[in-house]
Structure formats: structure tokens, C-alpha cells
Amino acid sequence: MLSGPAAVEAQGRPHWADPPRLEQLSRDDDRLDVELGNQMHERMVEGRYFEAASLAERLLDLRQRALGPEHPETLLAAVHAARNHRRIAEYHRAASLLERVVTALERSDIPRWWFFSEQEWLALTYRDMGDFRRAEAVYKRLLAEGAQMGGTADALRGLAALARVQGNLDAAAQIYERELARQEQENTKQRSSGTTYDSTDLGVALSDLGEVYRLQGNHAAAERHLERAVKILEARKGTAELSLATALLHQALLYRDTGDDTRAEALLQRALAIREKELRPTHPDVAEPLVHLAALAWEKKVYGRAEPLYRRALAILQQALGPEHPRVAECLSALEGLALGRGKLREALPMRIAAVAAEDRHLTRLLTSGSEREKRAFVGRLERSTGATISLHVISAPTNGQAAALALTTILRRKARVLDAMTDSVASLRRKMTAQDRALLDRLARIDAELSAEAYRGPAGRPGSLQALADERQSVEAEVSRRSAAFRADQRPVLLEEVQAAIPEDAALIELFVYRPQKPREKPREQLGAPRYVAYVLRRSGAPAFADLGDARAIDAAVDELRRALSSPSGDPSRLARNVDAQTMARVRPLLGSARKLLISPDGALSLLPFGALVDEDQRSLIERFTVTYLTSGRDLVRLATPAPPGQEAVVIADPAFDEGAPEPRVGELPCEDEECLALRAVDRSLLRFLPLAGTTKEAAAIGERLPGARVLTGEGATEEAVKRLAGPRILHIATHGFFLPADAPRTGAPGGRELDAVARAAAASSVVQEDNALLRAGLALAGANRRAHRREGGGEDGVLTAAEVSGLDLSGTQLVVLSACDTGVGETSHGEGVQGLRRALAIAGAETQVMSLWRVGDQATRHLMVAYYDQLKSGRNRSDALRDAQLSLRGQRETAHPFYWAAFIVSGNGGPLQTATPKPPAGPVAPGAKGRGCACDVPGAGGDAALRGELAFLLAGLAAAARRRRAG
């Protein structure tokens, strides 16, 4: 525990605020100042921080008007206000006030150590709001400055607590062990010199480390450290009571974890008594042992004891911290679970509603700051609560309309929230662009370009470079969030009614979600079941309907088997398609009524499923009956109802000149074509080459003719630089190699394959970082990709446009992006957050609609599909119906009837009609492309009578990829 924040306001005025200087106040203001200050301090001592924050704000306003913003008394009022705001989880206001105080004090001639406490509070606030990078920076600065003045304990504890909050228990343990060793050394030194040693810090260090050991599951070490901590703090004889209470609490939790509930309860009672005595019975810290005592009673099913303990804790927290604090929501959730366990649905439902509302408002505030990884951590903390909300409906109240509406609303508010937050941050910054904002976005784009180049350069020197760039990117992401938060138009949680009003009359929204069911009559620690899929269906009018689809693992396995079958035209996937349908859509269809347009927001493996290829009980493909549009969340419908003004031009990019006149391949350079080769992650990507795609020039020419005024870029004109210079084109069509590399461990190649053996040898000789950023493992190959090392050395782009770089494009106003390439719609699936790959990147960039593929597709069929698609768009069909019509056209031909040819492409985003835009003059003839074979990613033996003209190599391995052969047709 940090010395400054731990002591709170009771320690008195900080050094820099002495002596009091209020002579500039008028007599009336002076009287009001004293009155407000006294009331504020009263509430703070009582732990009534919600009221204290309001009083502190009034005091701050008074002093700002009378004394000026940087008067010491004004800054002191700001400190009080900030501390109280942090206590009640209003972190952004707290951080803003503390930043102002620290900046003002840094400009003064006050010694820095005089305001260490304010900096510690700022670091704590950054930590609480999830801005871990900034919190760490403050702690490290304090650590450096403290080392010069002989005081580093508080900063070290802060860094350890920060690591613990982030789940990095090993790092936390190392820091606490270092601090404990220092305390032990100091203890020995003091004793040997005969000096009286205050052992409180030693006891606290033992307690902190013991708690981390408990969280790691190292119960024996935890017990040793906690027993010693308690003995040391007990020996202080009343001078370290609050630290003793915390150690007792840690010890109680250890015994609870090891099943000794009797000892755990006795220790919790001791901790409760100490806190009640030292802090007053209504202090929020008193609620902590109360909640743990209630949980123990619940475990024993002594409901009559558990409920009053929870209710007392709830009353304390609501009065002290306000109705929307996360701790209030946790207490409400516990009472709801307790009521359900007793079969009292009428009591449980209002508590679940209140808990979810508090969590959602808190989540909305938190998502305005931090990097993407930190935002994911916020949302992850609510996973159990979301599951409890769905379980309340599905298990306990399946016929209750209010419970159904609550469950669906919770999914709509939480699903893909991180993607929305990242998209909103960039879009908000673009709308209110200043020179600083432009520089920030440019810096983010530069980092992404460098990350991508490093990831595809080869093994030399990469680990350190990648980590440094990844760290810098997180900092810039957090700054983008911070700068955009001030002018985001609408930060409130979405309403079910808003989503419902955006659903067309002939459509149905299908929300698919993975949750872990919670059985209400089980003990709290035994409640969680295996993950399951649930489907909620919403029409423009009427109540939500639902279907519990079943075990998620079984469904995911069936989907994976079907996808493998669909990715080759050699077998009949009908049986597998029927199996997946029986587990999913067969249970949803009875809820659809007359709807023929399906707005599907999938989750997990279902995000990669072509629903149109499923086969119903009448042996009909779903595409015959339905038009399918994919959404990341049903919440998208509200945003898409007010799209950005459309851009003007259409841009078509195809057949990039990957070599740009490069010399013959170096020894060891490898085309990669085999499916096993594509799964290898540890290959030195600097040895891989792309083969030319001259066949896509025909596709570009045909599409260019259907888009008046389109700018067509092929050959050496199809560059990464050209793509990055685009500013919101109305339509963007790219036909080139696309790739996504899974994060799985490498598989062994088939014996006897010369190319595969060579790739495996290269892999064995390489030392390649395995990046965990899925946006670096997906991308598009453009001109010069085979000379990427040479191009980067010359200061240019490397020709590999990763999804990370795509996310930095300006596609606001872009109504349609078509990626006519392999695997452009796949990626790393994340429960509740959609697909991590090009699909996500294009959404962040601002594209309204994406047409992408779910497997490696055939050249001739793809070209026919794309031409038919644009013909349908030109005739006035909307974006989803146009693709369905084009797919049905291919399906109706014997040569392309297999779903391999027609089912790969999906529409994600806005499936409605394209808005009209004033066409520009014709852009002139198509630029010449590199000579070579045609390609749209075919496979050997894929049907038809044309001979294969060559083999396509995709960028692969380590994080690189290659795709299959494409056929010229």
C-alpha cells in the first residue's frame, strides 16, 4: 500500500500547501470556504466519498474564482476533489485534476519530493482507468527520483501492484521479493546498530508478497509469508492496525482457497472488527470483509446469514461510492445470485438490472482511455457478469420478457465494444482534426509501417525492435483515445429500442453469443458450466426471441470440419453442412417469421462460417431462401443508419508487379504453395517470393468498365504508397494475394515434398519472433513485395500492406471495399470481439461494407462472381442482395455448383444500397501489368478443362503466408 494514498486526507496538508494563505478571500467567501472544507473533511473521515467529491468541487470552484487556478489553496482543493473522484471511480475527472496539480507544482520551485504523494495518486488513477503505460511511466519516474533521495519503497509497491492488476503475477512477485529483501536488509542493519526499527513496512512487504503467492497458487509459500506478516504487525501493538487487517484478510482468503472455512471466517471477523474500529463502521473498506463473510455463508448455503451481510455491504458502498461504482455492481450481482439460489426471481431481476446498468456506464467511461490491449482487459472483467445475465434469462426465467430484453441488451452493449471504441477514437479525431491530431495519427501509421516491415524483414535483430515498436504503439493508441474522448458525440450505452428501429421490416437480427452458464443453486465457486452458444432474434417489432444452441466446443468442431470440406471442390460437403445447420440455424429458423434478410452477428468459430452454404432439413441451401449480411454487433445497425457522406472516386487495384524488375531469386528463396506450408509460422519470411497475377488485370478492366470514372492501378502502379494515399474513395476494389497466418504451432510437412522440406529447413535455421498481434499476421501483397528488403533500405514502403497498416487508412466515406483475394475475411476469432484480421482493420479505417473471402478461391469463378456482382450493383441491387444474386448465378451452373466456388465471399457491414455520388471524368487506360499467369487462387484439380498456368506463392511463415495456386481459367 502506498504511503501517500494510504494515509488519505487524515495526514493533513501536504508540504507545498503550508502555510494557509486565504487572505484574498472576501469575508463571505471565507466563511463559505471554511464551511465547505469542514463538511468535506467530515465526509472523507466517514468514508462518504460520493458526497465529499461534490463538496470538494464546490470548494475548488470557489477558490478558482477568488484565488486563481494555481494558488496553493486552489491546488489543494483540486487534490481533495481528485482523491474523492478516484474513490468513486470517476477516474477521468480525477486524472485531469491531478495532472493539472502536478504540472503546476513542477513549474514552481517546490522540491519534487514534496509532491510525491500527488504523483502517486496520479499513477493510481491511471492504473484504475486502465492506462497502464502512463501509470508505469509515473512510477518509474518516482523510482528514479526516489533512488536519489533514498526512498523507493512506495514506487516499487506501485509497480508491483500495477503488474498484479494486469495479471502479470510473476513480475509482481519479483518486485515484491526485491522490496522484501530490501526491508530484511534494513531490519538487520538497524538491529545490529541498536537502532529501533519500525517493522511495519517489513510486515506489509510480507503481506503483499504472500497475497501474490496465493494468487499464483503457491499456497505453502503464501502461508509462510502471511503468518510472519501477521506476527510482525501484531507486535506493533496497535500502531499498524490497518496493515494488520489487510494481512488478516489475505490470510483468510488463503484458508478459504484451501478449504479451511472455519479459520477463514475467524480471520475475516478479526479484520472486520479492526476496520470498524479504525475507520468507522460505514467506511467503504469495511465492506470488503463483509462481502467475503457473506460469500462463505453462501458457500455453506446459510442464506439467512449471507443476505444481511451482503445488504449491509451494499448500503455502505452505495452511500460512500455512489450507485454506479464497480464495487456496488459486484455486491448487487452477489445478492442477485443469492436470490436466484433461493428461487426468488422477483428479487433477483431488479438487482441484475441495476448491476448491469452500473457496469455499462462504468465501462463506457473506461473505454475512452487506454490502448486496445487495455480496453480488452476492461471488457474481459465483465465476462462472468455477462454470462450471469444471459443465464438469468436462459436458465432461470426463459419465459420472462424483461429478462430476455436485459440479456439481449447486455450483448448489444458489450459485444465488440473494443472495436467500436478504437473505431470511434480514430473517427472522432479525424472529424475534429488539428495539426496535433494529424501528427498523432501519422505517428500511429508510421509505427504500424515499421512494425510490419520488421515483422517481414527476417530474423536479424527483430525481437527488440518489435517489442519497442509494440510498446510505442500502445502509448500512441492510449493518446488517441485520450485526445478523442473530449469530443465524441455520444458515449451512452445503446438502447434495445434504437437497434430494433434500425432493423428493416423484412429482416431479422440474429445475435449469436458464447457464454458460460451459471447454475443458480450451486455454490459460487461451482457455478460456471462449459461454454455454450445462445442465439437471440430481434425483428423490427415484437419481443426478442431466443434459442439455446448447445455446447460451443461441439459446434466449433462441426464448423471447422465443414470449413475444411468447403475449401476444396473435390468432395460433397452436404452432410457436414446439414450437421452444422441442425446445431445452429435449424433452431433459429422457427423464430424468424417472414424475414428473408438475415443480419447475423456471429461469435467464435461461427464468424468464419458461410451461412448461405448450410443445408436445411429439405436439403436446400440457405442461400436459396435468405440474404445474409454479417455484422460485428447488432449495435452496428444504429451507426450504419447515419453513414458518412460517400466519397467520389472508385479505385481498382490489381495484378501488382511484385518484383519491379528484381533480379533472379537468391539461393534459398522459396515459393510456397502447399497447405501444410501455409501453416508454418517460423519460416524466415525474407526468403519468400510472390508470383505474378497477370490474370487479375482482366478482372480490373471489366470492373473498371462498370464503375464510370474509376481509377485503375495495376503493375508497378499498384503500390502500397498508392493505397496509403487514398482518402475515402467511394469504392475500393483490390485483387491481389491476401493472407492470414494462424498463431498455432508449426505442423510437420508431408514427407517427400521438395519445396516443403526446403521451407522446413529454413524454419529450423531461423530465429523468428512469434508476434501475438493478429493484425500483423494478415495483409495484402502489393507492388515490390518481393523486393521488400531493398525497398525499405531505400526508405520506401515494403510492398506488404498488413492489416495493422490497413487500420490506419482513411476510409471514411468508403461505402464498399471488395478484397478479391484469398482468405481476406478470415482471422483470429475472439469471443465477443469478432475477427482479428483485415475485417477488423477495415472497420477501424472507416469502411462501411466489406466483401471478403473465407478460403482460397478459384480464379475463373471469382472473376465471374465479381463481374456479376458489379452488374447487380449497377442495376440498383443493394450490397447484400447483389452478392447473393451473383452467387446464385454461379451455383446454377454445373461447373461451379459446388459451394467451394460460390460460397467463399461474404458481405460484412452495411448491406443496403450504395449512395449515389457524382462521377469523375474517365481515368484513362489501365496501367500495364507485369507479365505472367492469371490468378485468383485456384487449387489443383478444381474442375474445368483449362490447364494450370503456374503456381502462386504467398508471403508466409513466422508471420508470413502464401496461398494456393490460382487458375487463369
PDB file of N, CA and C in Angstrom, residues 81-126:
ATOM      1  N   ALA A  81     -10.505  17.088  -4.383  1.00  0.00           N
ATOM      2  CA  ALA A  81     -11.535  16.698  -5.345  1.00  0.00           C
ATOM      3  C   ALA A  81     -11.084  15.464  -6.131  1.00  0.00           C
ATOM      4  N   ALA A  82      -9.822  15.454  -6.568  1.00  0.00           N
ATOM      5  CA  ALA A  82      -9.308  14.329  -7.358  1.00  0.00           C
ATOM      6  C   ALA A  82      -9.328  13.034  -6.556  1.00  0.00           C
ATOM      7  N   ARG A  83      -8.899  13.100  -5.301  1.00  0.00           N
ATOM      8  CA  ARG A  83      -8.861  11.884  -4.493  1.00  0.00           C
ATOM      9  C   ARG A  83     -10.268  11.315  -4.293  1.00  0.00           C
ATOM     10  N   ASN A  84     -11.208  12.204  -4.076  1.00  0.00           N
ATOM     11  CA  ASN A  84     -12.581  11.733  -3.889  1.00  0.00           C
ATOM     12  C   ASN A  84     -13.173  11.199  -5.184  1.00  0.00           C
ATOM     13  N   HIS A  85     -12.867  11.842  -6.304  1.00  0.00           N
ATOM     14  CA  HIS A  85     -13.357  11.341  -7.586  1.00  0.00           C
ATOM     15  C   HIS A  85     -12.770   9.962  -7.879  1.00  0.00           C
ATOM     16  N   ARG A  86     -11.501   9.767  -7.558  1.00  0.00           N
ATOM     17  CA  ARG A  86     -10.915   8.441  -7.781  1.00  0.00           C
ATOM     18  C   ARG A  86     -11.600   7.394  -6.911  1.00  0.00           C
ATOM     19  N   ARG A  87     -11.885   7.749  -5.668  1.00  0.00           N
ATOM     20  CA  ARG A  87     -12.540   6.810  -4.762  1.00  0.00           C
ATOM     21  C   ARG A  87     -13.889   6.342  -5.300  1.00  0.00           C
ATOM     22  N   ILE A  88     -14.596   7.212  -6.018  1.00  0.00           N
ATOM     23  CA  ILE A  88     -15.919   6.842  -6.519  1.00  0.00           C
ATOM     24  C   ILE A  88     -15.866   6.450  -7.996  1.00  0.00           C
ATOM     25  N   ALA A  89     -14.660   6.134  -8.487  1.00  0.00           N
ATOM     26  CA  ALA A  89     -14.436   5.594  -9.844  1.00  0.00           C
ATOM     27  C   ALA A  89     -14.700   6.605 -10.943  1.00  0.00           C
ATOM     28  N   GLU A  90     -14.645   7.901 -10.644  1.00  0.00           N
ATOM     29  CA  GLU A  90     -14.719   8.922 -11.691  1.00  0.00           C
ATOM     30  C   GLU A  90     -13.284   9.288 -12.068  1.00  0.00           C
ATOM     31  N   TYR A  91     -12.661   8.353 -12.781  1.00  0.00           N
ATOM     32  CA  TYR A  91     -11.218   8.397 -12.975  1.00  0.00           C
ATOM     33  C   TYR A  91     -10.768   9.521 -13.913  1.00  0.00           C
ATOM     34  N   HIS A  92     -11.548   9.794 -14.935  1.00  0.00           N
ATOM     35  CA  HIS A  92     -11.112  10.818 -15.886  1.00  0.00           C
ATOM     36  C   HIS A  92     -11.077  12.195 -15.239  1.00  0.00           C
ATOM     37  N   ARG A  93     -12.063  12.487 -14.424  1.00  0.00           N
ATOM     38  CA  ARG A  93     -12.051  13.771 -13.708  1.00  0.00           C
ATOM     39  C   ARG A  93     -10.884  13.810 -12.715  1.00  0.00           C
ATOM     40  N   ALA A  94     -10.654  12.700 -12.025  1.00  0.00           N
ATOM     41  CA  ALA A  94      -9.544  12.647 -11.068  1.00  0.00           C
ATOM     42  C   ALA A  94      -8.208  12.854 -11.773  1.00  0.00           C
ATOM     43  N   ALA A  95      -8.005  12.179 -12.887  1.00  0.00           N
ATOM     44  CA  ALA A  95      -6.738  12.304 -13.612  1.00  0.00           C
ATOM     45  C   ALA A  95      -6.538  13.720 -14.118  1.00  0.00           C
ATOM     46  N   SER A  96      -7.598  14.317 -14.647  1.00  0.00           N
ATOM     47  CA  SER A  96      -7.492  15.681 -15.158  1.00  0.00           C
ATOM     48  C   SER A  96      -7.060  16.656 -14.070  1.00  0.00           C
ATOM     49  N   LEU A  97      -7.646  16.536 -12.894  1.00  0.00           N
ATOM     50  CA  LEU A  97      -7.297  17.428 -11.772  1.00  0.00           C
ATOM     51  C   LEU A  97      -5.871  17.185 -11.297  1.00  0.00           C
ATOM     52  N   LEU A  98      -5.483  15.929 -11.162  1.00  0.00           N
ATOM     53  CA  LEU A  98      -4.131  15.626 -10.679  1.00  0.00           C
ATOM     54  C   LEU A  98      -3.063  16.031 -11.684  1.00  0.00           C
ATOM     55  N   GLU A  99      -3.345  15.852 -12.975  1.00  0.00           N
ATOM     56  CA  GLU A  99      -2.394  16.311 -13.998  1.00  0.00           C
ATOM     57  C   GLU A  99      -2.171  17.812 -13.880  1.00  0.00           C
ATOM     58  N   ARG A 100      -3.249  18.532 -13.660  1.00  0.00           N
ATOM     59  CA  ARG A 100      -3.153  19.985 -13.512  1.00  0.00           C
ATOM     60  C   ARG A 100      -2.327  20.355 -12.286  1.00  0.00           C
ATOM     61  N   VAL A 101      -2.543  19.657 -11.177  1.00  0.00           N
ATOM     62  CA  VAL A 101      -1.803  19.955  -9.946  1.00  0.00           C
ATOM     63  C   VAL A 101      -0.319  19.662 -10.134  1.00  0.00           C
ATOM     64  N   VAL A 102      -0.001  18.486 -10.658  1.00  0.00           N
ATOM     65  CA  VAL A 102       1.403  18.094 -10.824  1.00  0.00           C
ATOM     66  C   VAL A 102       2.114  19.039 -11.778  1.00  0.00           C
ATOM     67  N   THR A 103       1.449  19.426 -12.876  1.00  0.00           N
ATOM     68  CA  THR A 103       2.053  20.358 -13.829  1.00  0.00           C
ATOM     69  C   THR A 103       2.342  21.697 -13.171  1.00  0.00           C
ATOM     70  N   ALA A 104       1.387  22.191 -12.391  1.00  0.00           N
ATOM     71  CA  ALA A 104       1.579  23.479 -11.710  1.00  0.00           C
ATOM     72  C   ALA A 104       2.720  23.403 -10.705  1.00  0.00           C
ATOM     73  N   LEU A 105       2.797  22.318  -9.953  1.00  0.00           N
ATOM     74  CA  LEU A 105       3.851  22.191  -8.945  1.00  0.00           C
ATOM     75  C   LEU A 105       5.221  21.988  -9.590  1.00  0.00           C
ATOM     76  N   GLU A 106       5.244  21.319 -10.743  1.00  0.00           N
ATOM     77  CA  GLU A 106       6.524  21.145 -11.438  1.00  0.00           C
ATOM     78  C   GLU A 106       7.065  22.480 -11.939  1.00  0.00           C
ATOM     79  N   ARG A 107       6.168  23.402 -12.275  1.00  0.00           N
ATOM     80  CA  ARG A 107       6.613  24.721 -12.743  1.00  0.00           C
ATOM     81  C   ARG A 107       7.113  25.591 -11.596  1.00  0.00           C
ATOM     82  N   SER A 108       6.760  25.224 -10.377  1.00  0.00           N
ATOM     83  CA  SER A 108       7.162  26.031  -9.226  1.00  0.00           C
ATOM     84  C   SER A 108       8.559  25.625  -8.767  1.00  0.00           C
ATOM     85  N   ASP A 109       9.056  26.297  -7.728  1.00  0.00           N
ATOM     86  CA  ASP A 109      10.380  25.964  -7.203  1.00  0.00           C
ATOM     87  C   ASP A 109      10.293  25.024  -6.004  1.00  0.00           C
ATOM     88  N   ILE A 110       9.148  24.384  -5.835  1.00  0.00           N
ATOM     89  CA  ILE A 110       8.951  23.446  -4.732  1.00  0.00           C
ATOM     90  C   ILE A 110       9.753  22.173  -4.994  1.00  0.00           C
ATOM     91  N   PRO A 111      10.457  21.633  -4.014  1.00  0.00           N
ATOM     92  CA  PRO A 111      11.180  20.367  -4.212  1.00  0.00           C
ATOM     93  C   PRO A 111      10.224  19.248  -4.640  1.00  0.00           C
ATOM     94  N   ARG A 112      10.676  18.421  -5.578  1.00  0.00           N
ATOM     95  CA  ARG A 112       9.788  17.403  -6.140  1.00  0.00           C
ATOM     96  C   ARG A 112       9.306  16.416  -5.089  1.00  0.00           C
ATOM     97  N   TRP A 113      10.147  16.090  -4.115  1.00  0.00           N
ATOM     98  CA  TRP A 113       9.723  15.089  -3.147  1.00  0.00           C
ATOM     99  C   TRP A 113       8.571  15.585  -2.287  1.00  0.00           C
ATOM    100  N   TRP A 114       8.339  16.897  -2.286  1.00  0.00           N
ATOM    101  CA  TRP A 114       7.206  17.438  -1.528  1.00  0.00           C
ATOM    102  C   TRP A 114       5.865  17.017  -2.139  1.00  0.00           C
ATOM    103  N   PHE A 115       5.860  16.736  -3.430  1.00  0.00           N
ATOM    104  CA  PHE A 115       4.577  16.335  -4.015  1.00  0.00           C
ATOM    105  C   PHE A 115       4.650  14.937  -4.645  1.00  0.00           C
ATOM    106  N   PHE A 116       5.450  14.065  -4.051  1.00  0.00           N
ATOM    107  CA  PHE A 116       5.458  12.663  -4.459  1.00  0.00           C
ATOM    108  C   PHE A 116       4.074  12.037  -4.299  1.00  0.00           C
ATOM    109  N   SER A 117       3.391  12.392  -3.210  1.00  0.00           N
ATOM    110  CA  SER A 117       2.087  11.796  -2.930  1.00  0.00           C
ATOM    111  C   SER A 117       1.095  12.075  -4.059  1.00  0.00           C
ATOM    112  N   GLU A 118       1.111  13.314  -4.574  1.00  0.00           N
ATOM    113  CA  GLU A 118       0.183  13.670  -5.654  1.00  0.00           C
ATOM    114  C   GLU A 118       0.501  12.861  -6.917  1.00  0.00           C
ATOM    115  N   GLN A 119       1.797  12.630  -7.154  1.00  0.00           N
ATOM    116  CA  GLN A 119       2.181  11.818  -8.317  1.00  0.00           C
ATOM    117  C   GLN A 119       1.780  10.353  -8.124  1.00  0.00           C
ATOM    118  N   GLU A 120       1.871   9.869  -6.884  1.00  0.00           N
ATOM    119  CA  GLU A 120       1.428   8.505  -6.600  1.00  0.00           C
ATOM    120  C   GLU A 120      -0.077   8.362  -6.835  1.00  0.00           C
ATOM    121  N   TRP A 121      -0.829   9.361  -6.420  1.00  0.00           N
ATOM    122  CA  TRP A 121      -2.276   9.325  -6.655  1.00  0.00           C
ATOM    123  C   TRP A 121      -2.572   9.360  -8.154  1.00  0.00           C
ATOM    124  N   LEU A 122      -1.786  10.110  -8.888  1.00  0.00           N
ATOM    125  CA  LEU A 122      -1.985  10.165 -10.342  1.00  0.00           C
ATOM    126  C   LEU A 122      -1.706   8.793 -10.964  1.00  0.00           C
ATOM    127  N   ALA A 123      -0.634   8.149 -10.526  1.00  0.00           N
ATOM    128  CA  ALA A 123      -0.315   6.810 -11.040  1.00  0.00           C
ATOM    129  C   ALA A 123      -1.425   5.815 -10.700  1.00  0.00           C
ATOM    130  N   LEU A 124      -1.934   5.894  -9.470  1.00  0.00           N
ATOM    131  CA  LEU A 124      -3.035   5.014  -9.071  1.00  0.00           C
ATOM    132  C   LEU A 124      -4.268   5.240  -9.945  1.00  0.00           C
ATOM    133  N   THR A 125      -4.536   6.500 -10.250  1.00  0.00           N
ATOM    134  CA  THR A 125      -5.702   6.821 -11.078  1.00  0.00           C
ATOM    135  C   THR A 125      -5.534   6.281 -12.485  1.00  0.00           C
ATOM    136  N   TYR A 126      -4.338   6.481 -13.058  1.00  0.00           N
ATOM    137  CA  TYR A 126      -4.066   5.908 -14.384  1.00  0.00           C
ATOM    138  C   TYR A 126      -4.258   4.391 -14.353  1.00  0.00           C
TER     139      TYR A 126
END
